[in-house]
GROMACS .gro file of C-alpha atoms in nm:
model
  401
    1UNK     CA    1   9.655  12.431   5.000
    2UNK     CA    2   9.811  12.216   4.751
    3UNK     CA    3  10.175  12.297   4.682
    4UNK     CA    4  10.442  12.099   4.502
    5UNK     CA    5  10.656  11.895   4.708
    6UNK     CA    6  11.016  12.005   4.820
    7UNK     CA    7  11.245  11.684   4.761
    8UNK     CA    8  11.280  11.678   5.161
    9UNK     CA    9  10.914  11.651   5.195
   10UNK     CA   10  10.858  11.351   4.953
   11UNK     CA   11  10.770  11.033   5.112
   12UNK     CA   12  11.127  10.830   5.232
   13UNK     CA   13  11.264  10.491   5.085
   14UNK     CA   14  11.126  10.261   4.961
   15UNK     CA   15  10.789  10.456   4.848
   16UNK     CA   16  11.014  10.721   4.707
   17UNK     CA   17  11.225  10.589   4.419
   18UNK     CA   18  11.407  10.759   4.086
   19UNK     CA   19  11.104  10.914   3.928
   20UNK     CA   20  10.833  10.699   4.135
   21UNK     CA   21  10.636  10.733   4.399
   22UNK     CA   22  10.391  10.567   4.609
   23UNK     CA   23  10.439  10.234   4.401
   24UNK     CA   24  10.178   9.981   4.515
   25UNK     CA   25  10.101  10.178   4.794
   26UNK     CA   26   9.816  10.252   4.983
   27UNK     CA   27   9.811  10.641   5.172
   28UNK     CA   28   9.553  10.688   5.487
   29UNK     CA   29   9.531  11.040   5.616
   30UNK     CA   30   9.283  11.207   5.867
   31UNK     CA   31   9.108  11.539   5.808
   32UNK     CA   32   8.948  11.743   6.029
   33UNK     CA   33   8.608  11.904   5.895
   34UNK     CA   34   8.481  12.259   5.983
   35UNK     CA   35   8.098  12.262   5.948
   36UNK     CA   36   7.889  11.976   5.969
   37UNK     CA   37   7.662  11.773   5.658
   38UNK     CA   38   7.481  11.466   5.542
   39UNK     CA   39   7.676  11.413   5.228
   40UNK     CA   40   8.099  11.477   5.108
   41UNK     CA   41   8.247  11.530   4.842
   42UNK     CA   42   8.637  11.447   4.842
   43UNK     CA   43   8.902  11.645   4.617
   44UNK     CA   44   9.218  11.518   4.506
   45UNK     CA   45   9.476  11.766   4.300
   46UNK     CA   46   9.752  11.663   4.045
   47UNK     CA   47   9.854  12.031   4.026
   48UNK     CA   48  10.146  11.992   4.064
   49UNK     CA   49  10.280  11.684   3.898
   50UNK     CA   50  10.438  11.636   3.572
   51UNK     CA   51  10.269  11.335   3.461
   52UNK     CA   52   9.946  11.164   3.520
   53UNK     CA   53   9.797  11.042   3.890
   54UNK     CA   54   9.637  10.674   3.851
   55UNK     CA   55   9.428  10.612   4.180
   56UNK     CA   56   9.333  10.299   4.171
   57UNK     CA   57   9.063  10.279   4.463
   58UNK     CA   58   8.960  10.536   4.776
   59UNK     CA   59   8.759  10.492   5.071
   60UNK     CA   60   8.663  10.707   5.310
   61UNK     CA   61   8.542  10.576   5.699
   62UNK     CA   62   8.552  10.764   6.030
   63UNK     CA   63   8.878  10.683   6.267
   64UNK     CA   64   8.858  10.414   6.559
   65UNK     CA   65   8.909  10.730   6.865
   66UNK     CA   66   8.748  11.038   6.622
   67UNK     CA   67   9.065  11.167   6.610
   68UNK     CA   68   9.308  11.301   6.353
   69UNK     CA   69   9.651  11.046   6.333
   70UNK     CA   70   9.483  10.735   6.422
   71UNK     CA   71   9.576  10.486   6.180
   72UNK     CA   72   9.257  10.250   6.236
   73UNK     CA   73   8.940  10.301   6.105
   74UNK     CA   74   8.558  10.222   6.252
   75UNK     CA   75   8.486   9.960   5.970
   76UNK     CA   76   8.103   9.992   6.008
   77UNK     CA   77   8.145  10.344   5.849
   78UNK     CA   78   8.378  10.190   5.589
   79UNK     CA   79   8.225  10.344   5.257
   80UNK     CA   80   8.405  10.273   4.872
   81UNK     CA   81   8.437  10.640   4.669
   82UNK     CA   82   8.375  10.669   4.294
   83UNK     CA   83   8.432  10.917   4.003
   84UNK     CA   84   8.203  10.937   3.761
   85UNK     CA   85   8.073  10.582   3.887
   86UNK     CA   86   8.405  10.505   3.849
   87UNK     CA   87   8.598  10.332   4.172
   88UNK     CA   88   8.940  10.461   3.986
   89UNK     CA   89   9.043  10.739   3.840
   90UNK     CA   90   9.376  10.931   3.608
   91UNK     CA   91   9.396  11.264   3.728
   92UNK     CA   92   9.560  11.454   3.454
   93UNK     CA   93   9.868  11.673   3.504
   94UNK     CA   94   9.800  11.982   3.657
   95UNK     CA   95   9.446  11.883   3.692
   96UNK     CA   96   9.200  11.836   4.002
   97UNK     CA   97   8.914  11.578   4.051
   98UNK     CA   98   8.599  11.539   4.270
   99UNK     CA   99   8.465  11.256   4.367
  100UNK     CA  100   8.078  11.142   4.334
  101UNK     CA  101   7.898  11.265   4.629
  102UNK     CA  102   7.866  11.024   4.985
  103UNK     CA  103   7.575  11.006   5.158
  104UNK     CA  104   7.853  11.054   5.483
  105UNK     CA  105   7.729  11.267   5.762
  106UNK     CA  106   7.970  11.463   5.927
  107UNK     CA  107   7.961  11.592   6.235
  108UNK     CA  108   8.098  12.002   6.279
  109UNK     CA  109   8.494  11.940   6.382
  110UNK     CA  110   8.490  11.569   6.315
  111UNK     CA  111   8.772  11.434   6.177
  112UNK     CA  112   8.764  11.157   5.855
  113UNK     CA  113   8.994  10.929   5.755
  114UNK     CA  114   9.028  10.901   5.349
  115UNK     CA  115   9.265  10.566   5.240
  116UNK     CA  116   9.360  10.559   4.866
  117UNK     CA  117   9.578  10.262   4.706
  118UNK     CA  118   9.832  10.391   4.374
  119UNK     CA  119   9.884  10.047   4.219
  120UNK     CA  120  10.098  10.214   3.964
  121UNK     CA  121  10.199  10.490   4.199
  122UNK     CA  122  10.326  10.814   4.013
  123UNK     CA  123  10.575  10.804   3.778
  124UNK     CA  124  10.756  11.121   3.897
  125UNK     CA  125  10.934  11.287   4.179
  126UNK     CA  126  10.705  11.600   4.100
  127UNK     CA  127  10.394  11.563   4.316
  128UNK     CA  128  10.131  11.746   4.466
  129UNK     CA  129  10.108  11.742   4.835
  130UNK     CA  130  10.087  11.952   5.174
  131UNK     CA  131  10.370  11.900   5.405
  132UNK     CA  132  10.228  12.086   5.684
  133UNK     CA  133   9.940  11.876   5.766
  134UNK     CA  134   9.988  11.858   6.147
  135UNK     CA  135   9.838  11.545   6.107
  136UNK     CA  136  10.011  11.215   6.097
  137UNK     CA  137   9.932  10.979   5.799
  138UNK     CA  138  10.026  10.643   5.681
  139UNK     CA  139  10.146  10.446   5.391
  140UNK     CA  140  10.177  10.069   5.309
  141UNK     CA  141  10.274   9.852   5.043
  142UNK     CA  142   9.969   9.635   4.926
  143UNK     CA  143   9.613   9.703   4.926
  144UNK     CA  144   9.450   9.803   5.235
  145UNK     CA  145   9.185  10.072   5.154
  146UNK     CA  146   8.900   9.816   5.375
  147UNK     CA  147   9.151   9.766   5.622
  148UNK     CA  148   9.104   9.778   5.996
  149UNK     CA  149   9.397   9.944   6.101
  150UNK     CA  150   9.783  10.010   5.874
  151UNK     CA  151   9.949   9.682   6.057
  152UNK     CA  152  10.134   9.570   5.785
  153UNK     CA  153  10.514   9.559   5.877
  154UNK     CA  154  10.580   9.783   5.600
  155UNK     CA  155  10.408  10.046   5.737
  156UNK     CA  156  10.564  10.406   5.792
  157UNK     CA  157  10.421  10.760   5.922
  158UNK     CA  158  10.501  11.122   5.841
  159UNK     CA  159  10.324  11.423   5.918
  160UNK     CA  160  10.237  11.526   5.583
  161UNK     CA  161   9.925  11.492   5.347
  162UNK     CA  162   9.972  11.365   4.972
  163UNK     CA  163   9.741  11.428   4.692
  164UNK     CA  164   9.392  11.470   4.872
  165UNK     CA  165   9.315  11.890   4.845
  166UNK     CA  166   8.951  11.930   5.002
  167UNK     CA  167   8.629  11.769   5.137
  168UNK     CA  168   8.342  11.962   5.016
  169UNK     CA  169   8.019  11.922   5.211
  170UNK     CA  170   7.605  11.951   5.101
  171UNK     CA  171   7.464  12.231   5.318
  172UNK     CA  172   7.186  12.475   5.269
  173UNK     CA  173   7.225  12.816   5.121
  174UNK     CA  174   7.263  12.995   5.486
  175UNK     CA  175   7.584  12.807   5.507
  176UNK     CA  176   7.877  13.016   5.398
  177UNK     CA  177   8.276  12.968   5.356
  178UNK     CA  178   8.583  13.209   5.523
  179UNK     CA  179   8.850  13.105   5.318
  180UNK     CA  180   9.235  13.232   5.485
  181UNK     CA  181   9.547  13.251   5.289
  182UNK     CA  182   9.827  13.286   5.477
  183UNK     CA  183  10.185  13.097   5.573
  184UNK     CA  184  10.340  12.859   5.854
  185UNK     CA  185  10.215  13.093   6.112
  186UNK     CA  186   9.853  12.994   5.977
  187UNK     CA  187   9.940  12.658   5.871
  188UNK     CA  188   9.997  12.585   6.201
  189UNK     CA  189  10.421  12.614   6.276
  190UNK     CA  190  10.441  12.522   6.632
  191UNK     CA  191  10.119  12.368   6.704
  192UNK     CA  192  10.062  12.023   6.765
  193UNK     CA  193  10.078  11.747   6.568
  194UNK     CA  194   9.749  11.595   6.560
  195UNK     CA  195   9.585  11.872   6.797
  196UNK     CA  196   9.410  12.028   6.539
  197UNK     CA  197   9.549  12.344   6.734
  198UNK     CA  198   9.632  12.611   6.475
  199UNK     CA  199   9.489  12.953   6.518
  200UNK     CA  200   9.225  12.900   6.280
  201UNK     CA  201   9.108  12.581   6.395
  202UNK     CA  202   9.099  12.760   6.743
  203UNK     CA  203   8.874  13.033   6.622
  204UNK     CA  204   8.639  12.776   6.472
  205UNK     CA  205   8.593  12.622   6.753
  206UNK     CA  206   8.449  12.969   6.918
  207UNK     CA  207   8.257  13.033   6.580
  208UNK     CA  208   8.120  12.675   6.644
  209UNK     CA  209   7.985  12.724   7.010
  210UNK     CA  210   7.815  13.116   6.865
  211UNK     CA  211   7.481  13.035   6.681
  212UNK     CA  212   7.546  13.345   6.451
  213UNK     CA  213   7.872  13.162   6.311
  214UNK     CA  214   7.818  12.822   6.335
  215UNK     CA  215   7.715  12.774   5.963
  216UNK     CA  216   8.019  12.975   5.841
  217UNK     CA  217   8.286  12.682   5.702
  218UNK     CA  218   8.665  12.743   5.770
  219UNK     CA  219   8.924  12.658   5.467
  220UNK     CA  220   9.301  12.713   5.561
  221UNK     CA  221   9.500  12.820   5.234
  222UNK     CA  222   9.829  12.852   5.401
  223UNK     CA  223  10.167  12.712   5.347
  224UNK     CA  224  10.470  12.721   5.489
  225UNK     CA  225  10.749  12.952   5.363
  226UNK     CA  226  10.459  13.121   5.131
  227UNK     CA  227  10.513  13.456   5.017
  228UNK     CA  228  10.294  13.696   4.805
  229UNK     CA  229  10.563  13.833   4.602
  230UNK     CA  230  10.712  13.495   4.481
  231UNK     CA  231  10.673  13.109   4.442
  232UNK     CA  232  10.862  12.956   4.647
  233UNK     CA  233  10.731  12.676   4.844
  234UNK     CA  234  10.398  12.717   4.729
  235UNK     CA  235  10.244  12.939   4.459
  236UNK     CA  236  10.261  13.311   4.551
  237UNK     CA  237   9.991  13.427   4.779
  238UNK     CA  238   9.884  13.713   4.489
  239UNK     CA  239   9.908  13.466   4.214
  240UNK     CA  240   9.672  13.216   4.408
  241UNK     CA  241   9.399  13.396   4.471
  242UNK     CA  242   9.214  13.267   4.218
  243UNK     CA  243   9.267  12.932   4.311
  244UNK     CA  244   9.274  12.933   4.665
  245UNK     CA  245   8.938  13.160   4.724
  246UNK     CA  246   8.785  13.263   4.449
  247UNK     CA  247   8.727  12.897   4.309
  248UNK     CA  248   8.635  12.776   4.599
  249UNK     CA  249   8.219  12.738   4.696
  250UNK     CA  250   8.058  12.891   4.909
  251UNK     CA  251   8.338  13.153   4.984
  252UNK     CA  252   8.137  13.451   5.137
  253UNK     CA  253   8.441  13.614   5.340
  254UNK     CA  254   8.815  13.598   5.314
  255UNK     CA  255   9.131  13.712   5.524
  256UNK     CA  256   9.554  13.738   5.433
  257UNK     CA  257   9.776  13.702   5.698
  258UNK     CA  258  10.118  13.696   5.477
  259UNK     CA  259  10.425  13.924   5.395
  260UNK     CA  260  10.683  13.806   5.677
  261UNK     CA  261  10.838  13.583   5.434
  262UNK     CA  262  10.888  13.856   5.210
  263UNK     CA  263  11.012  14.084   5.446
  264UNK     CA  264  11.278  13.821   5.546
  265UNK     CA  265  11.382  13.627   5.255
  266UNK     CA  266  11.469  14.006   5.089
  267UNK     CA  267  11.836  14.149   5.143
  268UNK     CA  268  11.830  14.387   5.399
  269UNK     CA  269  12.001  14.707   5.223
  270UNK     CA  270  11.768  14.986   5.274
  271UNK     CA  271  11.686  14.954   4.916
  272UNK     CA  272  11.590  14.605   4.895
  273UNK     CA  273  11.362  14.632   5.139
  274UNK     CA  274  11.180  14.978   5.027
  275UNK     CA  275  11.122  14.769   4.768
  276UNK     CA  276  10.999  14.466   4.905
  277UNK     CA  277  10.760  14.697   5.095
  278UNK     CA  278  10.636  14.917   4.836
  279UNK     CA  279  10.577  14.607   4.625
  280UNK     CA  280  10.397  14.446   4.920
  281UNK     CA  281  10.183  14.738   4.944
  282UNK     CA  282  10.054  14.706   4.594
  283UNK     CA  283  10.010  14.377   4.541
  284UNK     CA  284   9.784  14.391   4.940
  285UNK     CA  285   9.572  14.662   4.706
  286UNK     CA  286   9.550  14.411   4.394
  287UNK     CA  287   9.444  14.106   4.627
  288UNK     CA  288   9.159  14.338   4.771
  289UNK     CA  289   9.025  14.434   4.429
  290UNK     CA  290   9.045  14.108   4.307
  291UNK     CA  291   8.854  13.991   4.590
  292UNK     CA  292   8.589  14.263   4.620
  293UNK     CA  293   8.543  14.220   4.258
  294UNK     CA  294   8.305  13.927   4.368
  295UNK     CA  295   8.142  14.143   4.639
  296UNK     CA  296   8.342  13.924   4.928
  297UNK     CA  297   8.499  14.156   5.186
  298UNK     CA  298   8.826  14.052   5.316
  299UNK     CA  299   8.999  14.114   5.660
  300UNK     CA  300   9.392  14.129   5.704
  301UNK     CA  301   9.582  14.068   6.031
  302UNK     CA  302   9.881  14.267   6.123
  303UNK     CA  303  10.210  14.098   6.040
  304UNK     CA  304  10.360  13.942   6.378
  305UNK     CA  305  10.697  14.005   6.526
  306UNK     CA  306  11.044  13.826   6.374
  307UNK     CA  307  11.263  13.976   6.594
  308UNK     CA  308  11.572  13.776   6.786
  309UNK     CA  309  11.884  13.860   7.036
  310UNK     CA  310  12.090  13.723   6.714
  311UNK     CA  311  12.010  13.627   6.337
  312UNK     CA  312  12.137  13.318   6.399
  313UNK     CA  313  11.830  13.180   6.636
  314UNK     CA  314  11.638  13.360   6.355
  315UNK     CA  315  11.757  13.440   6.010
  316UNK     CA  316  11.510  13.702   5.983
  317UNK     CA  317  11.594  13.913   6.252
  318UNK     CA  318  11.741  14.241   6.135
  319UNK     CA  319  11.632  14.634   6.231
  320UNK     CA  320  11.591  14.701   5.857
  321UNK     CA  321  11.341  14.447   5.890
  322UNK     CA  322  11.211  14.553   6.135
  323UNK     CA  323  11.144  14.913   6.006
  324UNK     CA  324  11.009  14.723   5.685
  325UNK     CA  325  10.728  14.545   5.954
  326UNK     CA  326  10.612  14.802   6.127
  327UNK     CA  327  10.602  15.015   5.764
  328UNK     CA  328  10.349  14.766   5.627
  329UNK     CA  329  10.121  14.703   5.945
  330UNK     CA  330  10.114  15.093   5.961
  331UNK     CA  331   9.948  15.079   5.611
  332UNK     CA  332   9.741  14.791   5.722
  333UNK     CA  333   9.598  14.910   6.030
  334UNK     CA  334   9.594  15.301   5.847
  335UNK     CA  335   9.611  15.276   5.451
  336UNK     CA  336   9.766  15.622   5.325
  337UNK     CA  337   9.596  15.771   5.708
  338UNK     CA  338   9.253  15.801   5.576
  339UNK     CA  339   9.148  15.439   5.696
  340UNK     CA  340   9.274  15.076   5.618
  341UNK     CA  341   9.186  14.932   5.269
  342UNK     CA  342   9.028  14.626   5.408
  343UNK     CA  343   8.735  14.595   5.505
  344UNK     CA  344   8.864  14.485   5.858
  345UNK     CA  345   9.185  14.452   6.062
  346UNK     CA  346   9.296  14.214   6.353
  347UNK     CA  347   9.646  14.305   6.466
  348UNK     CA  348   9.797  13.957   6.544
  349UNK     CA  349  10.095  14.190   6.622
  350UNK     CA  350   9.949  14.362   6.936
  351UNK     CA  351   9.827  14.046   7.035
  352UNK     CA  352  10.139  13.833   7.033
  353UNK     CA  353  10.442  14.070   7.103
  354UNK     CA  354  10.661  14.157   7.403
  355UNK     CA  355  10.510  14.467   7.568
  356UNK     CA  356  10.870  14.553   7.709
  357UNK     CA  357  11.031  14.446   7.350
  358UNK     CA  358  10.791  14.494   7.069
  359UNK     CA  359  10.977  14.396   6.777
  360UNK     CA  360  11.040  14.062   6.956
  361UNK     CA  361  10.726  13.773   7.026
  362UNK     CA  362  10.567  13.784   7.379
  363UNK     CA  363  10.766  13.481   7.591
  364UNK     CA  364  10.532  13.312   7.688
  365UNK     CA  365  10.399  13.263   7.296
  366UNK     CA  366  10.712  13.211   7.135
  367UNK     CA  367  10.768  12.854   7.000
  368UNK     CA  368  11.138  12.874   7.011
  369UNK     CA  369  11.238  13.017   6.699
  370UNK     CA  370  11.106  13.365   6.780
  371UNK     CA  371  10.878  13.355   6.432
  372UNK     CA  372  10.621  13.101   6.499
  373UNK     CA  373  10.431  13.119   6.790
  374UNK     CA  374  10.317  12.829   7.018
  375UNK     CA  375   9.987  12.729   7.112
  376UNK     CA  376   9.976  12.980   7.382
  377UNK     CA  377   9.994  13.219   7.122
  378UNK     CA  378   9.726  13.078   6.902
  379UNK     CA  379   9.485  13.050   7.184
  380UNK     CA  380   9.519  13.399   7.288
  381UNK     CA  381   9.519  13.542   6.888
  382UNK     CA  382   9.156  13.311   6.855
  383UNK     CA  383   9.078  13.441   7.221
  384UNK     CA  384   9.015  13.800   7.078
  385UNK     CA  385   8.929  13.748   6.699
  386UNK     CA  386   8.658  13.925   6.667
  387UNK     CA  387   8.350  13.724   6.542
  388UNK     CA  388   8.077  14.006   6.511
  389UNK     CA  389   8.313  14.026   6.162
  390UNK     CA  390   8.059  13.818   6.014
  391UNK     CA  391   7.738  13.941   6.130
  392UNK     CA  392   7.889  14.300   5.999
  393UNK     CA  393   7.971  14.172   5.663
  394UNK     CA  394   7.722  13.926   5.652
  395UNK     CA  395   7.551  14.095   5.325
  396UNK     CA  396   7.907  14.128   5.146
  397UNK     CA  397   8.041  14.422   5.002
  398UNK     CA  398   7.964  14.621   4.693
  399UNK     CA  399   8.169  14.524   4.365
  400UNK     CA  400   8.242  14.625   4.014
  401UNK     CA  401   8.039  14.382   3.755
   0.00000   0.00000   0.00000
């Protein structure tokens, strides 16, 4: 999910300077891929910045150990990218480009390394980016798209990804996309970096080993801090739909797992937060006719527990809060009592809470903070997620035209 960068999240000095970026700077960050193909298309997005993105040259090769982080490439897969026939590119403001396709096989839950040199960099401190990768990537000054390996003694590493947005793939028509907007719980808070261990990569790998949902593709729209009410860090979840599923190819089933940002960024008067959960429980019902408008169905999960022995080891913690949760998953799992609105329900929160202390996470899944679980916790939500989903609503929904 592209998202415009907080100033902490931009890359440090010297590739960050007064209204530059990037200058003379080659980027090379690993992906991991969902479904398998014999040709790739890469995506890069401007969306977010104020001025025009020069890319001056991209390659994309597989990584020396297969895995995501590693800074060296296998430089027999080495393979130049072009736009247009193009090897550069300016990517407008606001604007998103595709590159020509790559006759690339992938393997399902291989990981790619993409290397892209800014000779000009960007001439703003407004950029496009995702700072939740969990994914380590690497910049230099200087050229080194063919390079071997990031050596040079300039050479720095963050966990975040910059400008690339998307690797499309060529499959056949049987191949479909579950596209999953959501926050740092789905964006992997408290996973590892480099494990490609976030709940949703955990459920692929089940859907990969099940020959019913091995041809079903996995995008992760999630962001930290995201909300569905407001922007924020990130577009709001409501106001990205469009974008972040309905754009996208292929999509044939979507899920929202959002709404505890909301919850805890609002006041916690009684007021403020029958507000924040009667507007929550509109804008759920606007996301699901948006969505079913194209005959996709789409699943919600249960909104997790936030709860704390003090709001200081978590700022959300707070029994209005609380009564605001359990208001909303009661309408998810129940609608108005008559049967949930979606077309299907996982309760993360009955998976991941403290039998003796509901409001509070399960021990032995909380990450620390008592909001994001750990990987414990993602392995046991993918343990039970149930996959005969998309078998059931393999055929879609019915829509209005």
């Amino acid at each position: 999910m592209p998202q415009l960068t907080e100033y902490t999240n931009l890359p440090p000095p010297p590739f960050n300077q007064s209204n530059l970026v990037f200058y003379n700077s080659t980027l090379r960050q690993t992906l991991h891929m969902s479904v398998g193909g014999e040709q790739i298309r890469l995506e890069f997005s401007n969306a977010f910045g104020t001025v025009d993105l020069p890319i001056t040259a991209v390659t994309v090769a597989l990584p020396s150990n297969g895995s995501s982080g590693d800074s060296a490439i296998k430089t027999e897969t080495l393979q130049p990218v072009t736009f247009s026939g193009n090897s550069s590119i300016i990517v407008p403001n606001g604007a998103l480009v595709v590159s020509d396709p790559l006759n690339f096989p992938i393997a399902p839950q291989s990981t790619i390394t993409v290397t892209m040199y800014l000779a000009q960099g960007q001439a703003s401190n407004y950029i496009t980016s995702h700072p939740g990768s969990r994914a380590t990537s690497y910049f230099s000054f200087g050229n080194y798209v063919n390079a071997a390996n990031m050596t040079d003694p300039s050479t720095q590493n963050i966990a975040h990804w910059y400008f690339v947005s998307g690797v499309q793939t060529w499959a056949p028509s049987s191949t479909s996309v579950w596209a999953i907007v959501g926050d740092s719980i789905t964006d992997g808070r408290g996973s590892d970096t480099d494990g490609n261990d976030r709940w949703p990569d955990l459920v692929l790998r089940r859907m990969q080993q099940n020959p019913l949902t091995a041809n079903i593709a996995v995008i992760n729209q999630a962001a930290g801090g995201n909300r569905i009410l407001y922007d924020g860090l990130g577009p709001n979840a409501q106001g990205r739909i469009e974008r972040d599923v309905l754009s996208q190819s292929g999509v044939r089933y979507a899920m929202i797992f959002e709404g505890v940002n909301d919850i805890g960024t609002a006041d916690t008067t009684a007021a403020a937060q029958q507000e924040v959960g009667d507007r929550l429980l509109l804008a759920y019902q606007q996301i699901i006719t948006r969505v079913h408008t194209f005959g996709i169905p789409i699943f919600a999960a249960t909104i997790t527990p936030f709860g704390a022995p003090n709001s200081t080891i978590q700022p959300y913690s707070d029994p209005t809060r609380e009564l605001t949760r359990q208001r909303i998953n009661t309408w998810i799992r129940n609608g108005t009592g008559s049967g949930s609105l979606f077309d299907a329900v996982v309760d993360f929160d009955a998976i991941v809470r403290d039998p003796s202390n509901p409001a509070q996470l399960n021990p032995m899944y909380n990450s620390g903070d008592y909001l994001h679980p750990n990987v414990a916790g993602y392995t046991a939500i993918a343990n039970v997620f149930p996959l005969d989903l998309f078998t059931e609503f393999a055929f879609g929904v019915s829509s209005f035209s």
